[in-house]
mmCIF file of C-alpha atoms in Angstrom:
data_model
loop_
_atom_site.group_PDB
_atom_site.id
_atom_site.type_symbol
_atom_site.label_atom_id
_atom_site.label_comp_id
_atom_site.label_asym_id
_atom_site.label_seq_id
_atom_site.Cartn_x
_atom_site.Cartn_y
_atom_site.Cartn_z
ATOM 1 C CA MET A 613 36.069 -4.390 65.678
ATOM 2 C CA GLU A 614 38.441 -5.499 69.155
ATOM 3 C CA GLU A 615 41.938 -4.841 67.436
ATOM 4 C CA GLY A 616 43.636 -6.590 70.813
ATOM 5 C CA SER A 617 41.420 -9.806 70.583
ATOM 6 C CA ILE A 618 42.587 -9.926 66.941
ATOM 7 C CA LEU A 619 46.062 -9.077 67.717
ATOM 8 C CA GLY A 620 46.157 -11.525 70.250
ATOM 9 C CA GLY A 621 44.322 -14.627 68.333
ATOM 10 C CA ALA A 622 47.035 -13.705 65.034
ATOM 11 C CA LEU A 623 49.885 -13.754 67.623
ATOM 12 C CA VAL A 624 48.862 -17.140 69.169
ATOM 13 C CA THR A 625 48.038 -18.938 66.343
ATOM 14 C CA PHE A 626 51.020 -17.958 64.694
ATOM 15 C CA VAL A 627 53.436 -18.858 67.624
ATOM 16 C CA ALA A 628 51.780 -21.940 68.908
ATOM 17 C CA GLY A 629 51.698 -22.810 65.058
ATOM 18 C CA LEU A 630 55.531 -22.585 64.498
ATOM 19 C CA LEU A 631 56.217 -24.133 67.552
ATOM 20 C CA SER A 632 54.031 -27.110 66.785
ATOM 21 C CA ALA A 633 56.877 -27.881 64.042
ATOM 22 C CA PHE A 634 59.408 -28.842 66.842
ATOM 23 C CA SER A 635 56.963 -30.501 69.255
ATOM 24 C CA PRO A 636 59.358 -33.597 70.792
ATOM 25 C CA ASN A 637 56.189 -35.797 71.665
ATOM 26 C CA TYR A 638 52.653 -36.166 70.703
ATOM 27 C CA ILE A 639 51.469 -34.469 73.855
ATOM 28 C CA SER A 640 52.893 -31.302 73.568
ATOM 29 C CA LEU A 641 51.918 -31.249 69.540
ATOM 30 C CA LEU A 642 48.584 -31.877 70.617
ATOM 31 C CA ILE A 643 48.750 -29.092 72.978
ATOM 32 C CA LEU A 644 50.143 -26.459 71.013
ATOM 33 C CA ARG A 645 47.843 -27.542 67.856
ATOM 34 C CA GLY A 646 44.979 -26.924 70.195
ATOM 35 C CA LEU A 647 46.544 -23.359 71.101
ATOM 36 C CA ALA A 648 46.863 -22.639 67.935
ATOM 37 C CA GLY A 649 43.391 -23.316 67.205
ATOM 38 C CA ALA A 650 42.487 -21.150 70.146
ATOM 39 C CA GLY A 651 43.746 -18.482 68.735
ATOM 40 C CA LEU A 652 41.854 -18.826 64.909
ATOM 41 C CA GLY A 653 38.739 -18.424 67.392
ATOM 42 C CA SER A 654 39.378 -14.573 66.690
ATOM 43 C CA GLY A 655 38.659 -15.431 63.225
ATOM 44 C CA HIS A 656 34.992 -14.796 63.556
ATOM 45 C CA VAL A 657 35.872 -10.530 64.151
ATOM 46 C CA PHE A 658 36.451 -9.937 60.769
ATOM 47 C CA PHE A 659 33.273 -10.728 59.729
ATOM 48 C CA SER A 660 31.497 -8.502 62.353
ATOM 49 C CA TRP A 661 34.122 -5.880 61.551
ATOM 50 C CA PHE A 662 33.720 -5.922 57.487
ATOM 51 C CA MET A 663 29.778 -6.269 57.566
ATOM 52 C CA GLU A 664 29.723 -2.944 59.163
ATOM 53 C CA PHE A 665 31.303 -1.277 56.153
ATOM 54 C CA VAL A 666 29.059 -2.383 53.636
ATOM 55 C CA PRO A 667 25.963 -1.295 52.888
ATOM 56 C CA PRO A 668 22.536 -3.808 53.557
ATOM 57 C CA SER A 669 21.408 -3.503 49.664
ATOM 58 C CA ASN A 670 24.577 -6.021 49.139
ATOM 59 C CA ARG A 671 26.013 -6.683 51.857
ATOM 60 C CA GLY A 672 25.180 -10.527 51.356
ATOM 61 C CA LYS A 673 27.096 -10.440 48.295
ATOM 62 C CA TRP A 674 30.104 -8.580 49.597
ATOM 63 C CA MET A 675 30.513 -10.559 52.659
ATOM 64 C CA VAL A 676 30.434 -14.305 50.534
ATOM 65 C CA VAL A 677 32.966 -12.759 48.104
ATOM 66 C CA PHE A 678 35.070 -11.547 51.569
ATOM 67 C CA SER A 679 34.376 -15.438 52.279
ATOM 68 C CA THR A 680 36.278 -16.299 49.797
ATOM 69 C CA PHE A 681 39.699 -16.051 51.095
ATOM 70 C CA TRP A 682 38.719 -18.779 53.787
ATOM 71 C CA THR A 683 38.427 -21.353 50.983
ATOM 72 C CA PHE A 684 41.532 -20.108 48.995
ATOM 73 C CA GLY A 685 43.104 -20.751 52.742
ATOM 74 C CA SER A 686 41.868 -24.144 52.188
ATOM 75 C CA VAL A 687 42.904 -24.695 49.162
ATOM 76 C CA SER A 688 46.666 -23.671 49.214
ATOM 77 C CA GLU A 689 46.861 -25.700 52.523
ATOM 78 C CA ALA A 690 45.847 -28.905 50.420
ATOM 79 C CA ALA A 691 47.868 -28.067 47.393
ATOM 80 C CA LEU A 692 51.166 -27.290 50.248
ATOM 81 C CA ALA A 693 50.506 -30.715 51.411
ATOM 82 C CA TRP A 694 50.336 -32.102 48.461
ATOM 83 C CA ILE A 695 53.844 -30.535 47.723
ATOM 84 C CA VAL A 696 55.744 -30.919 50.763
ATOM 85 C CA MET A 697 54.570 -34.323 52.278
ATOM 86 C CA PRO A 698 55.889 -36.419 49.639
ATOM 87 C CA ILE A 699 59.500 -34.930 49.880
ATOM 88 C CA LEU A 700 59.374 -33.283 53.249
ATOM 89 C CA THR A 701 58.227 -34.089 56.899
ATOM 90 C CA TRP A 702 54.629 -32.644 58.454
ATOM 91 C CA ARG A 703 56.861 -30.629 60.452
ATOM 92 C CA TRP A 704 58.115 -28.347 57.387
ATOM 93 C CA LEU A 705 54.084 -28.441 56.775
ATOM 94 C CA LEU A 706 53.344 -26.921 59.921
ATOM 95 C CA ALA A 707 55.852 -24.331 59.904
ATOM 96 C CA LEU A 708 55.255 -23.437 56.811
ATOM 97 C CA SER A 709 51.377 -23.351 57.885
ATOM 98 C CA ALA A 710 52.187 -20.626 60.137
ATOM 99 C CA ILE A 711 53.372 -17.793 58.029
ATOM 100 C CA PRO A 712 49.672 -16.466 57.217
ATOM 101 C CA ALA A 713 49.348 -15.862 60.715
ATOM 102 C CA PHE A 714 52.948 -13.751 60.945
ATOM 103 C CA VAL A 715 51.376 -11.883 57.735
ATOM 104 C CA LEU A 716 48.232 -11.143 59.354
ATOM 105 C CA LEU A 717 50.131 -9.575 62.246
ATOM 106 C CA ILE A 718 51.654 -7.247 59.608
ATOM 107 C CA PHE A 719 48.988 -6.103 58.412
ATOM 108 C CA ILE A 720 46.561 -5.766 61.360
ATOM 109 C CA VAL A 721 47.714 -2.065 62.401
ATOM 110 C CA PHE A 722 46.466 -0.954 59.201
ATOM 111 C CA MET A 723 43.145 -1.865 59.622
ATOM 112 C CA PRO A 724 40.655 0.869 60.492
ATOM 113 C CA GLU A 725 38.446 0.499 63.326
ATOM 114 C CA SER A 726 34.712 -0.160 62.368
ATOM 115 C CA PRO A 727 33.212 3.751 62.458
ATOM 116 C CA ARG A 728 29.963 2.567 63.915
ATOM 117 C CA TYR A 729 31.225 0.504 66.466
ATOM 118 C CA LEU A 730 32.881 3.983 67.238
ATOM 119 C CA CYS A 731 29.749 5.558 67.296
ATOM 120 C CA THR A 732 28.295 3.590 69.755
ATOM 121 C CA LYS A 733 31.092 4.091 72.326
ATOM 122 C CA GLY A 734 31.164 7.936 71.882
ATOM 123 C CA ARG A 735 34.384 8.588 69.914
ATOM 124 C CA ILE A 736 33.010 10.463 67.619
ATOM 125 C CA THR A 737 36.409 12.199 66.479
ATOM 126 C CA ASP A 738 37.696 8.704 65.712
ATOM 127 C CA ALA A 739 34.894 7.945 63.457
ATOM 128 C CA HIS A 740 34.912 10.786 61.461
ATOM 129 C CA ASN A 741 38.652 10.489 61.015
ATOM 130 C CA ILE A 742 37.842 6.916 59.861
ATOM 131 C CA LEU A 743 34.860 8.221 57.180
ATOM 132 C CA ASP A 744 37.186 11.041 55.914
ATOM 133 C CA LYS A 745 40.143 8.389 54.839
ATOM 134 C CA ILE A 746 37.453 6.106 53.251
ATOM 135 C CA ALA A 747 35.920 9.091 51.436
ATOM 136 C CA GLN A 748 39.324 10.491 49.936
ATOM 137 C CA PHE A 749 40.450 6.732 48.826
ATOM 138 C CA ASN A 750 36.917 6.518 47.020
ATOM 139 C CA GLN A 751 37.669 10.277 45.315
ATOM 140 C CA THR A 752 34.552 11.135 47.176
ATOM 141 C CA SER A 753 33.197 13.474 49.952
ATOM 142 C CA LEU A 754 31.609 12.700 52.988
ATOM 143 C CA PRO A 755 27.929 13.519 53.236
ATOM 144 C CA SER A 756 26.983 16.890 54.968
ATOM 145 C CA GLY A 757 25.654 16.890 58.471
ATOM 146 C CA ASN A 758 27.591 15.301 61.807
ATOM 147 C CA LEU A 759 27.875 12.283 63.676
ATOM 148 C CA THR A 760 26.664 12.586 66.893
ATOM 149 C CA SER A 761 27.390 10.836 69.786
ATOM 150 C CA ASP A 762 24.227 8.076 70.101
ATOM 151 C CA GLY A 763 25.697 6.443 66.762
ATOM 152 C CA THR A 764 23.521 8.650 64.446
ATOM 153 C CA ASN A 765 24.621 10.806 61.346
ATOM 154 C CA ASP A 766 21.963 13.984 61.260
ATOM 155 C CA LEU A 767 22.234 14.299 57.887
ATOM 156 C CA ASP A 768 20.782 17.120 55.776
ATOM 157 C CA GLU A 769 17.599 16.574 53.604
ATOM 158 C CA GLU A 770 19.219 17.688 50.669
ATOM 159 C CA PHE A 771 21.996 15.248 49.057
ATOM 160 C CA SER A 772 23.750 15.324 45.813
ATOM 161 C CA THR A 773 23.583 11.827 43.594
ATOM 162 C CA SER A 774 26.802 11.117 44.451
ATOM 163 C CA GLU A 775 26.404 11.342 47.896
ATOM 164 C CA GLU A 776 23.246 9.292 48.204
ATOM 165 C CA THR A 777 25.659 5.894 48.752
ATOM 166 C CA PRO A 778 25.446 5.920 52.563
ATOM 167 C CA LEU A 779 28.692 4.963 53.930
ATOM 168 C CA LEU A 780 27.023 3.986 56.940
ATOM 169 C CA SER A 781 24.101 1.791 57.056
ATOM 170 C CA SER A 782 22.172 3.685 59.303
ATOM 171 C CA ALA A 783 22.839 7.309 58.499
ATOM 172 C CA ARG A 784 19.339 8.103 58.786
ATOM 173 C CA LYS A 785 18.695 6.047 61.370
ATOM 174 C CA ARG A 786 18.819 7.494 65.381
ATOM 175 C CA THR A 787 19.506 5.389 67.762
ATOM 176 C CA THR A 788 19.677 5.418 71.594
ATOM 177 C CA VAL A 789 22.466 4.261 73.493
ATOM 178 C CA ARG A 790 21.714 3.252 77.368
ATOM 179 C CA LYS A 791 24.154 1.682 79.618
ATOM 180 C CA SER A 792 23.073 -1.491 80.783
ATOM 181 C CA GLY A 793 24.185 -3.626 83.967
ATOM 182 C CA PHE A 794 24.402 -6.481 81.606
ATOM 183 C CA SER A 795 27.490 -7.613 79.810
ATOM 184 C CA SER A 796 26.938 -8.256 76.208
ATOM 185 C CA PHE A 797 27.610 -12.395 76.876
ATOM 186 C CA LEU A 798 25.011 -12.415 79.428
ATOM 187 C CA MET A 799 22.122 -10.623 77.444
ATOM 188 C CA LEU A 800 22.214 -13.026 74.820
ATOM 189 C CA PHE A 801 20.167 -15.146 77.224
ATOM 190 C CA SER A 802 17.796 -12.429 77.976
ATOM 191 C CA PRO A 803 13.916 -12.915 77.171
ATOM 192 C CA ARG A 804 14.481 -10.840 74.123
ATOM 193 C CA PHE A 805 17.817 -13.195 72.215
ATOM 194 C CA PHE A 806 17.159 -15.996 74.053
ATOM 195 C CA LYS A 807 15.359 -18.282 71.499
ATOM 196 C CA THR A 808 17.309 -17.039 68.763
ATOM 197 C CA THR A 809 20.510 -17.494 70.321
ATOM 198 C CA ILE A 810 19.744 -21.193 71.347
ATOM 199 C CA LEU A 811 18.425 -21.578 67.844
ATOM 200 C CA LEU A 812 21.940 -20.104 65.923
ATOM 201 C CA TRP A 813 23.675 -22.432 68.783
ATOM 202 C CA VAL A 814 22.253 -25.745 67.239
ATOM 203 C CA LEU A 815 22.486 -24.398 63.709
ATOM 204 C CA TYR A 816 26.269 -23.196 63.933
ATOM 205 C CA PHE A 817 26.842 -26.588 65.485
ATOM 206 C CA GLY A 818 25.158 -28.580 63.115
ATOM 207 C CA ASN A 819 26.765 -26.364 60.277
ATOM 208 C CA SER A 820 30.252 -27.178 61.521
ATOM 209 C CA PHE A 821 29.626 -30.805 62.355
ATOM 210 C CA VAL A 822 28.510 -31.384 58.515
ATOM 211 C CA TYR A 823 31.055 -29.225 57.113
ATOM 212 C CA TYR A 824 34.505 -31.007 59.311
ATOM 213 C CA GLY A 825 32.861 -34.412 57.925
ATOM 214 C CA ILE A 826 32.873 -34.005 54.665
ATOM 215 C CA VAL A 827 35.913 -32.547 54.808
ATOM 216 C CA LEU A 828 37.387 -35.076 56.690
ATOM 217 C CA LEU A 829 35.744 -37.996 54.854
ATOM 218 C CA ALA A 830 37.437 -36.829 51.824
ATOM 219 C CA SER A 831 40.606 -38.255 53.146
ATOM 220 C CA GLU A 832 38.864 -40.966 55.271
ATOM 221 C CA LEU A 833 36.818 -42.353 52.552
ATOM 222 C CA SER A 834 39.308 -42.332 49.409
ATOM 223 C CA GLY A 835 40.913 -45.287 48.108
ATOM 224 C CA SER A 836 39.865 -47.275 50.888
ATOM 225 C CA GLN A 837 36.260 -47.698 51.716
ATOM 226 C CA SER A 838 36.920 -51.392 51.180
ATOM 227 C CA LYS A 839 39.173 -51.637 54.169
ATOM 228 C CA CYS A 840 37.533 -51.288 57.716
ATOM 229 C CA SER A 841 40.863 -51.575 59.758
ATOM 230 C CA SER A 842 41.338 -47.868 60.697
ATOM 231 C CA SER A 843 45.060 -48.676 61.490
ATOM 232 C CA ILE A 844 45.522 -49.653 57.617
ATOM 233 C CA LEU A 845 43.502 -47.126 56.393
ATOM 234 C CA LEU A 846 45.536 -44.194 58.398
ATOM 235 C CA SER A 847 48.842 -45.973 57.278
ATOM 236 C CA GLU A 848 48.023 -45.917 53.929
ATOM 237 C CA ASN A 849 46.455 -42.539 53.647
ATOM 238 C CA VAL A 850 49.777 -40.969 55.245
ATOM 239 C CA GLN A 851 51.594 -42.298 52.724
ATOM 240 C CA ASP A 852 49.304 -42.523 49.098
ATOM 241 C CA ALA A 853 49.405 -38.836 47.783
ATOM 242 C CA SER A 854 45.742 -39.228 46.318
ATOM 243 C CA VAL A 855 44.589 -38.265 49.557
ATOM 244 C CA TYR A 856 45.933 -34.792 49.006
ATOM 245 C CA ILE A 857 44.898 -35.093 45.649
ATOM 246 C CA ASN A 858 41.052 -35.410 46.756
ATOM 247 C CA VAL A 859 41.175 -32.864 49.280
ATOM 248 C CA PHE A 860 42.602 -30.338 46.901
ATOM 249 C CA ILE A 861 39.855 -31.237 44.353
ATOM 250 C CA THR A 862 37.058 -30.964 47.125
ATOM 251 C CA SER A 863 38.464 -27.659 48.289
ATOM 252 C CA PHE A 864 38.429 -26.343 44.826
ATOM 253 C CA ALA A 865 34.650 -27.463 44.930
ATOM 254 C CA GLU A 866 33.662 -24.564 47.478
ATOM 255 C CA LEU A 867 34.304 -21.965 44.880
ATOM 256 C CA PRO A 868 31.072 -22.667 42.619
ATOM 257 C CA GLY A 869 29.845 -23.125 46.425
ATOM 258 C CA LEU A 870 30.535 -19.552 47.236
ATOM 259 C CA LEU A 871 29.445 -18.367 43.877
ATOM 260 C CA THR A 872 25.889 -20.047 44.111
ATOM 261 C CA ALA A 873 25.379 -18.269 47.753
ATOM 262 C CA ALA A 874 26.328 -14.856 46.208
ATOM 263 C CA LEU A 875 23.792 -15.440 43.580
ATOM 264 C CA LEU A 876 21.200 -16.717 46.352
ATOM 265 C CA VAL A 877 21.782 -14.374 49.479
ATOM 266 C CA ASP A 878 20.582 -11.108 48.592
ATOM 267 C CA ARG A 879 17.875 -12.144 46.217
ATOM 268 C CA VAL A 880 15.799 -14.934 48.248
ATOM 269 C CA GLY A 881 17.204 -14.318 51.820
ATOM 270 C CA ARG A 882 19.826 -15.768 54.235
ATOM 271 C CA LYS A 883 16.777 -18.580 55.651
ATOM 272 C CA LEU A 884 15.968 -19.460 52.343
ATOM 273 C CA SER A 885 19.498 -20.028 50.995
ATOM 274 C CA MET A 886 20.414 -21.984 53.478
ATOM 275 C CA THR A 887 17.500 -24.197 53.027
ATOM 276 C CA ILE A 888 18.350 -25.013 49.428
ATOM 277 C CA MET A 889 21.970 -25.605 50.046
ATOM 278 C CA PHE A 890 21.195 -27.678 52.838
ATOM 279 C CA ILE A 891 19.150 -29.582 50.573
ATOM 280 C CA PHE A 892 21.533 -30.257 48.221
ATOM 281 C CA VAL A 893 24.191 -31.425 50.995
ATOM 282 C CA CYS A 894 21.721 -33.962 51.633
ATOM 283 C CA ILE A 895 21.310 -35.168 48.040
ATOM 284 C CA PHE A 896 24.754 -35.671 47.449
ATOM 285 C CA LEU A 897 25.557 -37.212 50.760
ATOM 286 C CA LEU A 898 23.141 -39.604 50.335
ATOM 287 C CA PRO A 899 24.527 -42.188 47.849
ATOM 288 C CA LEU A 900 27.412 -42.791 50.245
ATOM 289 C CA VAL A 901 25.651 -44.655 52.206
ATOM 290 C CA THR A 902 26.873 -47.461 50.284
ATOM 291 C CA LEU A 903 30.370 -47.951 48.729
ATOM 292 C CA GLN A 904 31.180 -45.814 45.758
ATOM 293 C CA SER A 905 34.042 -45.765 43.146
ATOM 294 C CA ASN A 906 36.855 -43.538 43.724
ATOM 295 C CA ILE A 907 35.758 -40.883 41.121
ATOM 296 C CA LEU A 908 31.918 -41.252 42.264
ATOM 297 C CA LEU A 909 33.342 -40.675 45.972
ATOM 298 C CA THR A 910 35.217 -37.478 44.998
ATOM 299 C CA ALA A 911 32.255 -35.753 42.596
ATOM 300 C CA LEU A 912 29.886 -37.068 45.490
ATOM 301 C CA LEU A 913 31.861 -35.244 48.582
ATOM 302 C CA SER A 914 32.656 -32.075 45.722
ATOM 303 C CA GLY A 915 29.286 -31.302 45.684
ATOM 304 C CA ALA A 916 28.438 -31.538 49.331
ATOM 305 C CA ARG A 917 31.504 -29.672 50.517
ATOM 306 C CA MET A 918 30.353 -27.179 47.394
ATOM 307 C CA PHE A 919 27.065 -26.531 48.967
ATOM 308 C CA SER A 920 27.814 -27.237 52.549
ATOM 309 C CA MET A 921 30.453 -24.083 52.212
ATOM 310 C CA GLY A 922 27.643 -21.919 51.308
ATOM 311 C CA THR A 923 25.516 -22.960 54.131
ATOM 312 C CA PHE A 924 28.639 -22.375 56.339
ATOM 313 C CA ILE A 925 29.342 -18.754 55.153
ATOM 314 C CA ILE A 926 25.571 -17.778 55.129
ATOM 315 C CA ALA A 927 25.331 -18.255 58.378
ATOM 316 C CA ASN A 928 28.251 -16.560 59.319
ATOM 317 C CA ILE A 929 26.677 -13.827 57.583
ATOM 318 C CA PHE A 930 23.353 -14.753 58.982
ATOM 319 C CA ALA A 931 24.703 -14.596 62.869
ATOM 320 C CA PRO A 932 26.382 -10.685 63.000
ATOM 321 C CA GLU A 933 23.703 -9.401 61.164
ATOM 322 C CA ILE A 934 20.899 -10.640 63.986
ATOM 323 C CA TYR A 935 22.903 -8.910 66.987
ATOM 324 C CA PRO A 936 23.233 -4.853 67.324
ATOM 325 C CA THR A 937 26.702 -3.245 67.234
ATOM 326 C CA SER A 938 27.229 -3.512 71.075
ATOM 327 C CA MET A 939 27.180 -7.089 71.191
ATOM 328 C CA ARG A 940 27.291 -8.314 67.648
ATOM 329 C CA SER A 941 31.060 -9.839 67.630
ATOM 330 C CA THR A 942 29.763 -12.115 71.119
ATOM 331 C CA GLY A 943 26.501 -13.052 69.909
ATOM 332 C CA ALA A 944 28.095 -13.977 66.698
ATOM 333 C CA GLY A 945 31.634 -15.212 68.402
ATOM 334 C CA VAL A 946 30.079 -17.601 71.140
ATOM 335 C CA ALA A 947 27.815 -18.900 68.489
ATOM 336 C CA TYR A 948 31.371 -20.207 66.286
ATOM 337 C CA ALA A 949 32.511 -21.420 69.403
ATOM 338 C CA VAL A 950 29.355 -23.590 69.701
ATOM 339 C CA GLY A 951 29.955 -25.014 65.980
ATOM 340 C CA ARG A 952 33.769 -25.117 67.009
ATOM 341 C CA ILE A 953 32.313 -27.894 69.608
ATOM 342 C CA GLY A 954 30.486 -29.706 66.232
ATOM 343 C CA GLY A 955 33.893 -29.338 64.700
ATOM 344 C CA MET A 956 36.025 -31.136 67.741
ATOM 345 C CA VAL A 957 33.111 -33.894 67.818
ATOM 346 C CA CYS A 958 32.786 -34.697 64.560
ATOM 347 C CA PRO A 959 36.103 -36.596 64.220
ATOM 348 C CA LEU A 960 35.580 -38.897 67.042
ATOM 349 C CA VAL A 961 31.554 -39.944 66.015
ATOM 350 C CA ALA A 962 30.853 -39.534 62.131
ATOM 351 C CA VAL A 963 35.011 -40.284 61.048
ATOM 352 C CA GLY A 964 35.343 -42.593 64.050
ATOM 353 C CA LEU A 965 32.628 -44.652 62.639
ATOM 354 C CA VAL A 966 33.795 -44.808 59.319
ATOM 355 C CA THR A 967 37.488 -46.234 60.638
ATOM 356 C CA SER A 968 34.766 -48.479 62.103
ATOM 357 C CA CYS A 969 33.533 -50.231 59.407
ATOM 358 C CA HIS A 970 30.396 -48.264 60.141
ATOM 359 C CA GLN A 971 30.074 -45.660 56.858
ATOM 360 C CA THR A 972 26.371 -46.011 56.451
ATOM 361 C CA ALA A 973 25.629 -45.030 60.186
ATOM 362 C CA ALA A 974 28.243 -42.212 59.422
ATOM 363 C CA ILE A 975 26.747 -40.988 56.718
ATOM 364 C CA LEU A 976 22.951 -41.420 58.441
ATOM 365 C CA LEU A 977 23.986 -39.444 61.035
ATOM 366 C CA LEU A 978 25.144 -36.564 59.317
ATOM 367 C CA GLU A 979 21.893 -36.303 57.319
ATOM 368 C CA ALA A 980 20.055 -36.271 60.681
ATOM 369 C CA LEU A 981 22.082 -33.097 61.469
ATOM 370 C CA ILE A 982 21.139 -31.885 58.157
ATOM 371 C CA VAL A 983 17.184 -32.253 58.578
ATOM 372 C CA LEU A 984 18.132 -30.800 62.780
ATOM 373 C CA SER A 985 19.514 -27.329 60.996
ATOM 374 C CA VAL A 986 16.750 -27.181 58.336
ATOM 375 C CA VAL A 987 14.211 -27.231 61.000
ATOM 376 C CA VAL A 988 16.128 -24.741 63.093
ATOM 377 C CA ILE A 989 16.265 -22.264 60.394
ATOM 378 C CA LEU A 990 13.093 -22.750 59.483
ATOM 379 C CA LEU A 991 12.213 -22.060 63.684
ATOM 380 C CA ILE A 992 14.284 -18.510 63.114
ATOM 381 C CA PRO A 993 11.321 -16.040 63.147
ATOM 382 C CA PHE A 994 13.152 -13.117 61.291
ATOM 383 C CA GLU A 995 14.911 -12.367 58.003
ATOM 384 C CA THR A 996 17.924 -9.753 57.708
ATOM 385 C CA LYS A 997 17.657 -9.798 53.742
ATOM 386 C CA GLY A 998 17.863 -6.244 52.855
ATOM 387 C CA LYS A 999 17.781 -4.882 56.625
ATOM 388 C CA GLU A 1000 19.887 -2.553 58.372
ATOM 389 C CA LEU A 1001 22.324 -3.259 60.927
ATOM 390 C CA VAL A 1002 21.087 -2.057 64.658
ATOM 391 C CA ASN A 1003 23.306 -0.227 66.553
ATOM 392 C CA THR A 1004 22.003 -0.844 70.068
ATOM 393 C CA ILE A 1005 19.727 -3.269 71.861
ATOM 394 C CA ASP A 1006 16.905 0.011 71.975
ATOM 395 C CA GLY A 1007 17.068 -0.387 68.400
ATOM 396 C CA VAL A 1008 16.417 -3.936 68.503
ATOM 397 C CA SER A 1009 13.379 -3.156 70.934
ATOM 398 C CA ASN A 1010 12.283 0.122 68.195
ATOM 399 C CA SER A 1011 12.068 -2.245 65.310
ATOM 400 C CA LYS A 1012 8.267 -2.161 63.799
ATOM 401 C CA GLN A 1013 9.418 -6.163 63.175
ATOM 402 C CA VAL A 1014 9.850 -8.351 66.017
ATOM 403 C CA LEU A 1015 13.497 -9.758 66.509
ATOM 404 C CA VAL A 1016 14.110 -7.922 63.031
ATOM 405 C CA VAL A 1017 17.167 -6.212 64.189
ATOM 406 C CA ALA A 1018 19.432 -6.069 61.223
#
């Protein structure tokens, strides 16, 4: 984990988020909200960091559990808007929304560095100290053996029953650290990773576009499908508390989606799980090509958001598993950034179509991106379910299965 990037991201998010509540004009509001969003870009590092503490046998399940806090945040924000907006102003909403970033600044100092990452950097003593603290917290002891500078743990052949649970998923693997003249970013475009990188970028773009499209449509379509004027639509949505209620309900729909993802991800694998859930997103969105009642609209959007959240989270699990530790945060982070482009374009395209009275075109666009995302998933030539994470690029080369690096 890059503590500096997380600390910097949290600081930027908090400061920009708080200052945006005092914006004197629209331009400054846009700039400050943009900075707050840029700070949130460091959030993907948490996935890579937490993943390196979890054994491969149930890594997917625990990563989904970890992701539930995203949903709790979405539900909390919707509830906060529901409570604050009718009685106060949007400035209060923005100011209160910055508080979690401040809390994160406090807790960062208690977050341990990834022992796996430390081993790849030759910081063996630091890695051992962290593992020892983990063992003490769990009221157990470390397996016998010594951590070595190439990121391996030469364990003795004999273990007691309590020692068999690996604290590092690569405890029995030897990986070789070789210095490379390429940066982690440039390695994404090497022949070894180029195809996978491009496929992940397309998957993240489509996933984010569809997910944020569903999130935004919950407010754009709510109670106003019969109106085509964007100015009327927006003014009514701001004043109508039903918007916040519908967003709150559809946010809650993410919880069963996460439960479904947790049940599938370690059983049928990452690729099949995403494919199944994308199919259900497609099914729930299809009736929205025509106008629906408010109740049916909320139900369909809730179902679509439920499964869309599942695909979103599984993709966030899948991407860090693909790359070795030496470039995991970079690979997953760049894919995450490309996905954010999808989230940026979505309001201009899909939501813009809805507000200009082209709801059918907007839904068909989302459906097309779902189909594209499924095709991309099928083209990715490997599955990471149950695979151990690889520390170095050499570990990828030595893998028996081409490109199976996790």
